[in-house]
mmCIF file of C-alpha atoms and ligand atoms in Angstrom:
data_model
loop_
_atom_site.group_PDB
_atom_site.id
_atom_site.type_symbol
_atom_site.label_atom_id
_atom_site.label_comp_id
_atom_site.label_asym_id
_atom_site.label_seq_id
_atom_site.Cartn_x
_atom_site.Cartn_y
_atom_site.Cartn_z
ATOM 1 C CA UNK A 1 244.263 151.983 -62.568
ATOM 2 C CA UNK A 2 247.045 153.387 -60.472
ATOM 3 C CA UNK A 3 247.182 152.199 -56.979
ATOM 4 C CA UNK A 4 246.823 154.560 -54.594
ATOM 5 C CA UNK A 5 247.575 153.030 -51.372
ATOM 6 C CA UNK A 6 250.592 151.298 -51.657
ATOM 7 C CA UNK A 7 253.467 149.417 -49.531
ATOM 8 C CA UNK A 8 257.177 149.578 -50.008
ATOM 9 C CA UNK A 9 259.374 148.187 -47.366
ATOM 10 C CA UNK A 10 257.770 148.898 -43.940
ATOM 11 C CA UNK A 11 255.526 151.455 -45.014
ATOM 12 C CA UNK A 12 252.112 152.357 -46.188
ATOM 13 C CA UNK A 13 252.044 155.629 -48.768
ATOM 14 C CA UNK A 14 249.633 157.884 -50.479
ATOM 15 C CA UNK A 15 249.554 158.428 -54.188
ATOM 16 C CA UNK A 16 247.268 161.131 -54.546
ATOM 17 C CA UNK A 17 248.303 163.044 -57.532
ATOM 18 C CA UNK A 18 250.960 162.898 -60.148
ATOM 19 C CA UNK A 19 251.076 166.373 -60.597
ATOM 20 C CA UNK A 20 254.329 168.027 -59.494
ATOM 21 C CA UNK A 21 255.671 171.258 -60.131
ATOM 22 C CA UNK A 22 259.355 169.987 -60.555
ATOM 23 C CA UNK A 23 260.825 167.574 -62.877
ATOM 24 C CA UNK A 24 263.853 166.110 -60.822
ATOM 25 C CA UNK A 25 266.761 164.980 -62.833
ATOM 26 C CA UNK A 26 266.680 161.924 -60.728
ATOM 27 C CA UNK A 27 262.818 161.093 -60.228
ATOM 28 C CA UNK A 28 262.020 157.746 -60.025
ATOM 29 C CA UNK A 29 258.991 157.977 -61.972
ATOM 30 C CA UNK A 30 261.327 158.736 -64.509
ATOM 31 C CA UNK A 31 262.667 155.118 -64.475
ATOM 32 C CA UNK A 32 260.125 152.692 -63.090
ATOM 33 C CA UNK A 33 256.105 152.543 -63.268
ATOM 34 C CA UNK A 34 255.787 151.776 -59.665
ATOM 35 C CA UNK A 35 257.510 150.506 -56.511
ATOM 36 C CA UNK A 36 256.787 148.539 -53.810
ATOM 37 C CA UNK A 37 253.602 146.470 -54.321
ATOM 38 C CA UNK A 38 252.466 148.993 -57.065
ATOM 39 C CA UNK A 39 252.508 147.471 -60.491
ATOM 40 C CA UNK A 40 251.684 151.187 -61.946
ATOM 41 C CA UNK A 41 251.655 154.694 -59.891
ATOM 42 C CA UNK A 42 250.450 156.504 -62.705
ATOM 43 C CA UNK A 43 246.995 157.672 -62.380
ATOM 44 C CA UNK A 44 245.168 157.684 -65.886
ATOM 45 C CA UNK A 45 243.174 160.473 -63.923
ATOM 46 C CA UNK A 46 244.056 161.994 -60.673
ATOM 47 C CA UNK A 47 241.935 160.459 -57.873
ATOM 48 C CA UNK A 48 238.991 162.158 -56.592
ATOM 49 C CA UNK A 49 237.940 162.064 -52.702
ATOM 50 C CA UNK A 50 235.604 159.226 -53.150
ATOM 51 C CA UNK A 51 238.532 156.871 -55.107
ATOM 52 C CA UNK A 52 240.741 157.840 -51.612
ATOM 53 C CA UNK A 53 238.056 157.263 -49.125
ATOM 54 C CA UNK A 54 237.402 153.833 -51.224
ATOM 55 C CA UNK A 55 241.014 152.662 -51.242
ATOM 56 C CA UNK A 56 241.459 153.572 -47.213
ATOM 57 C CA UNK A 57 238.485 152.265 -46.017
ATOM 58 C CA UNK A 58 239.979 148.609 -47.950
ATOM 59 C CA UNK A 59 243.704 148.857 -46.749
ATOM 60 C CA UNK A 60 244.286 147.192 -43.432
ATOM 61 C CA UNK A 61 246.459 149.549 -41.611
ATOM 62 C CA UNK A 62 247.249 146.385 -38.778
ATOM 63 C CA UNK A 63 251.234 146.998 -37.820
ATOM 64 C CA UNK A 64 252.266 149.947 -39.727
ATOM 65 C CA UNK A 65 253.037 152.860 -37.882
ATOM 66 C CA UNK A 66 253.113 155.490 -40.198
ATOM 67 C CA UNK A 67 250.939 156.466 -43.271
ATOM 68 C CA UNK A 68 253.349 158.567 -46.010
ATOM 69 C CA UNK A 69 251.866 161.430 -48.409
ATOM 70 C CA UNK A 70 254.402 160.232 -50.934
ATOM 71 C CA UNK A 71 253.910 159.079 -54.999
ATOM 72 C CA UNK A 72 254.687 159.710 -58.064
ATOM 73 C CA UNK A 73 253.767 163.701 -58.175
ATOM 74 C CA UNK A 74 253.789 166.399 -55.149
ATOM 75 C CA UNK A 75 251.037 165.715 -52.606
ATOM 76 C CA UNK A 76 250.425 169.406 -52.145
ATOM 77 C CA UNK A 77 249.833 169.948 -56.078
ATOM 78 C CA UNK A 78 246.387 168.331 -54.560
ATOM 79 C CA UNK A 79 246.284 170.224 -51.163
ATOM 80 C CA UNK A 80 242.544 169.702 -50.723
ATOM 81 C CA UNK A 81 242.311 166.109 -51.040
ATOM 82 C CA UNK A 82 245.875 165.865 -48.982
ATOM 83 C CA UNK A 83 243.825 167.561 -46.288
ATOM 84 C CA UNK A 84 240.647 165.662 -46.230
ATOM 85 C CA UNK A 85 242.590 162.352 -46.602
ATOM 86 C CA UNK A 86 244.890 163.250 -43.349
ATOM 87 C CA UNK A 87 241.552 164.726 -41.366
ATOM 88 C CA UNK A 88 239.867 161.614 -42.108
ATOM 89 C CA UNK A 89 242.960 158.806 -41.640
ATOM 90 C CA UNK A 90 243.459 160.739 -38.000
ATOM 91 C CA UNK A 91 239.814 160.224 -36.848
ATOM 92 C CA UNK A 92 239.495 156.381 -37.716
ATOM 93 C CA UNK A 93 243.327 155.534 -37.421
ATOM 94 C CA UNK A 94 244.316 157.874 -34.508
ATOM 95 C CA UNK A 95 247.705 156.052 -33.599
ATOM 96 C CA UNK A 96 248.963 156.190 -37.103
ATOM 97 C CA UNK A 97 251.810 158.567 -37.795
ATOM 98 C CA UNK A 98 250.863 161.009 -40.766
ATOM 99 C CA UNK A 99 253.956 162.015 -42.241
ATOM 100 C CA UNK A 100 254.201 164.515 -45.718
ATOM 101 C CA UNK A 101 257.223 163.762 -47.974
ATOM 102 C CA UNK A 102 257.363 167.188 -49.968
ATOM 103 C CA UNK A 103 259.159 168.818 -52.396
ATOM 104 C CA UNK A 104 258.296 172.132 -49.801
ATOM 105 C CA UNK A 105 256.622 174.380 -53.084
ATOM 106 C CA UNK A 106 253.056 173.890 -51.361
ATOM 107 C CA UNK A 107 252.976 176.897 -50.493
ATOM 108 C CA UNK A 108 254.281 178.893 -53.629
ATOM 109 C CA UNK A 109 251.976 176.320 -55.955
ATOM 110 C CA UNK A 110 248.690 177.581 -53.607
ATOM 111 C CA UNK A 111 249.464 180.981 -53.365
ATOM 112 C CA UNK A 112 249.316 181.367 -49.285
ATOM 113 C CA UNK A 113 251.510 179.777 -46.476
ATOM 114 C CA UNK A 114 249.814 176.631 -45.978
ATOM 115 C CA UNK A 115 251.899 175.511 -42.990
ATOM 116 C CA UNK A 116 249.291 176.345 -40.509
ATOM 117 C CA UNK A 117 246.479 173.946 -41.896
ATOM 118 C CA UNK A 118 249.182 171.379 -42.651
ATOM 119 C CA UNK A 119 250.234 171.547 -38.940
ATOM 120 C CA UNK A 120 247.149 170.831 -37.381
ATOM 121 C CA UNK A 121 246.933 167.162 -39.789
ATOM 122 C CA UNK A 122 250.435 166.282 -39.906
ATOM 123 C CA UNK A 123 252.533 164.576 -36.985
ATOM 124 C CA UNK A 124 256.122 164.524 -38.953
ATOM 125 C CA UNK A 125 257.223 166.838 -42.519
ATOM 126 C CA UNK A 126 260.049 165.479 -44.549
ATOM 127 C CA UNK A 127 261.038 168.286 -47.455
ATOM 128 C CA UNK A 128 263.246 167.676 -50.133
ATOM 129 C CA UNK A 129 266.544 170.044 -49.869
ATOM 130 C CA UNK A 130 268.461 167.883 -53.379
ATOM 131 C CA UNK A 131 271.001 170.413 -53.167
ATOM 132 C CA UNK A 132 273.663 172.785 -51.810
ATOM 133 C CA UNK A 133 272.918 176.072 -53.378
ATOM 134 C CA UNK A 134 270.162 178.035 -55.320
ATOM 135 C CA UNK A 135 271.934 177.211 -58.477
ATOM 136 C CA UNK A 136 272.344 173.490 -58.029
ATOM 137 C CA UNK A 137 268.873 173.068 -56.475
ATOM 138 C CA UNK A 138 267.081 174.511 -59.911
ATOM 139 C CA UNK A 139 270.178 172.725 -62.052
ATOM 140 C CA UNK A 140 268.593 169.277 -60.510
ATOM 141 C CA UNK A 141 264.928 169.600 -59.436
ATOM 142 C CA UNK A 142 264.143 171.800 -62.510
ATOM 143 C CA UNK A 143 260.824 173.624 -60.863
ATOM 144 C CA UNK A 144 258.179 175.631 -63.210
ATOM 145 C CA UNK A 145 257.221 178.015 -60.174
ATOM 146 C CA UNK A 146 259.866 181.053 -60.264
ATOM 147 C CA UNK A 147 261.648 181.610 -56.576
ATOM 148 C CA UNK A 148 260.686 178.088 -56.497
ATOM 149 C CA UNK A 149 264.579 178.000 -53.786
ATOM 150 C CA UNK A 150 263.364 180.212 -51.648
ATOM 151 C CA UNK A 151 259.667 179.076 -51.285
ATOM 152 C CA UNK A 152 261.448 175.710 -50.344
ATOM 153 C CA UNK A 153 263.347 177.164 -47.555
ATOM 154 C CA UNK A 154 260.604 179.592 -46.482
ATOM 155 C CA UNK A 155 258.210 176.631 -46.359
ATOM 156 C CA UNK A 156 261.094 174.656 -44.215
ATOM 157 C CA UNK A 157 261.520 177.253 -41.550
ATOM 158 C CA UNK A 158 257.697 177.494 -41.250
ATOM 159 C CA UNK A 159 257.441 173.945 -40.674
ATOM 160 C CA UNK A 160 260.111 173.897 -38.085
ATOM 161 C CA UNK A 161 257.807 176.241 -36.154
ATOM 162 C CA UNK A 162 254.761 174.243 -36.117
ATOM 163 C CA UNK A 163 255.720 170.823 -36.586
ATOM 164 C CA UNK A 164 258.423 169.207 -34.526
ATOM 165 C CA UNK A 165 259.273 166.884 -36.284
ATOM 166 C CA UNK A 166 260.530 168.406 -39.446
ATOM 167 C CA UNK A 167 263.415 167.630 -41.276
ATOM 168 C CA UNK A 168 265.212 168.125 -44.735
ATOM 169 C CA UNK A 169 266.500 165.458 -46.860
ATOM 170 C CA UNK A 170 269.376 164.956 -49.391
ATOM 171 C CA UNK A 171 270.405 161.925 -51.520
ATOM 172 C CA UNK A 172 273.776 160.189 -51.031
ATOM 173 C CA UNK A 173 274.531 160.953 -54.596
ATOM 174 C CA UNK A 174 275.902 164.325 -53.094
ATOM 175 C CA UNK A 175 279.773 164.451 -52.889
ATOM 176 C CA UNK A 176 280.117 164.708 -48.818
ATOM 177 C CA UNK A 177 281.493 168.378 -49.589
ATOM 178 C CA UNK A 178 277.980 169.129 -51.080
ATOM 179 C CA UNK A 179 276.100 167.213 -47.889
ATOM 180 C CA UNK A 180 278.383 169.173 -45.308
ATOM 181 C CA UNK A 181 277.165 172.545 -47.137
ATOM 182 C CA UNK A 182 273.492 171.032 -47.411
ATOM 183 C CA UNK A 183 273.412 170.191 -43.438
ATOM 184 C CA UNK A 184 274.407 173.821 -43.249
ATOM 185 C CA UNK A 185 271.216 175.269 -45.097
ATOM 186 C CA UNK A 186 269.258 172.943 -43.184
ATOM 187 C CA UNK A 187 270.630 174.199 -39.878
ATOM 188 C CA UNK A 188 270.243 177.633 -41.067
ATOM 189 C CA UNK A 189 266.445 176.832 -41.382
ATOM 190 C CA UNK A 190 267.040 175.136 -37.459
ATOM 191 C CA UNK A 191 266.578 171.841 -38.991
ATOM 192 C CA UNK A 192 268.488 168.403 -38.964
ATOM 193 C CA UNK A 193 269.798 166.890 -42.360
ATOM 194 C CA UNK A 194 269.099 163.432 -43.108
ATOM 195 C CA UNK A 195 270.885 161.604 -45.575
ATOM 196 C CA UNK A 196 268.391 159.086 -47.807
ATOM 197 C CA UNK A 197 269.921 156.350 -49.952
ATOM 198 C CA UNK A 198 269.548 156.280 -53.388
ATOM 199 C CA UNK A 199 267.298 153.234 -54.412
HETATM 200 S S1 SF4 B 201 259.403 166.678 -56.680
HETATM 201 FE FE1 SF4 B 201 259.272 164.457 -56.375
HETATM 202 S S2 SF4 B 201 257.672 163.749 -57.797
HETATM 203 FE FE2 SF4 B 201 258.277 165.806 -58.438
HETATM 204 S S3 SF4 B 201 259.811 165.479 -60.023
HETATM 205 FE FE3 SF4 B 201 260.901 165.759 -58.061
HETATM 206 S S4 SF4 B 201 261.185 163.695 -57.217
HETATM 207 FE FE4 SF4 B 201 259.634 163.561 -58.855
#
């Protein structure tokens, strides 16, 4: 069975689903089975509540900061269970950070802006930019939901709004001429553009 805790560097993430509604040219669950201290990431079946509540209740959370909605799929392909797993990590772990790395189609995939229940769990919202332009974003992230570009930005400035600290990520794989007109859509949306590494 998949883990769904698991560590990787510093942090502690959540591997709730593998559903997505994008198939990234460069996903890593494309090329490896797991990272971190996860052998496998793959569910055989998508976790229900009880498997989460299980697997939290287990995990010592002693010295990390920061628990990460982050796997191999989107977390908000399984919005209720992403709620009830924040809602319940805030009332025993209240110090922990609860951060939500998304691809930013939550709210296209659950037909209704989901940014205001998202900002009452979530402390920090990391979404998933991958490219300068409408036509490079659906060239690389290759989303099933139409207007899927859009969504992403919509969902971005609606974050900005309600949860400080948002930002919008790009991988270093860009040419810097692509990252200078990335950080521009991202400022557009009155957000900061952080660079990740490619690992
Ligand atoms: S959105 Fe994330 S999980 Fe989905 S295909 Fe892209 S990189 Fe992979």
């Amino acid at each position: 069975m998949a883990q769904i805790l698991y560590t990787y560097k510093d942090g502690v993430y959540a591997n709730l689903t593998n559903k997505c509604n994008c198939r990234c040219t460069f996903c890593i669950r494309f090329q490896h089975d797991g990272i971190g201290d996860a052998p496998t990431l793959w569910h055989k079946v998508n976790p229900t509540w009880n498997q989460v509540k299980k697997a939290i209740d287990a995990f010592d959370f002693t010295g990390f900061q920061e628990l990460v909605f982050c796997g191999y799929g989107e977390p908000t392909c399984a919005l209720p269970l992403l709620e009830q797993t924040a809602r319940y990590v805030r009332r025993l772990h209240p110090r922990l950070n609860l951060r939500l790395n998304t691809n930013g189609l939550g709210s296209l995939e659950n037909g209704r802006d989901i940014v205001p229940e998202l900002a009452g769990l979530l402390d920090s919202v990391s979404i998933s930019l991958n490219a300068p332009d409408e036509k490079e974003y659906n060239r690389v992230t290759k989303p099933t939901l139409t207007g899927a570009y859009k969504a992403m930005l919509d969902f971005a400035k609606a974050c900005k709004k309600s949860i400080p600290d948002t930002r919008m990520t790009v991988v270093d794989v860009l040419s810097p001429e692509d990252i200078e007109k990335s950080r521009k859509v991202a400022a557009s949306c009155g957000i900061k553009l952080r660079v990740r590494k490619f690992s």
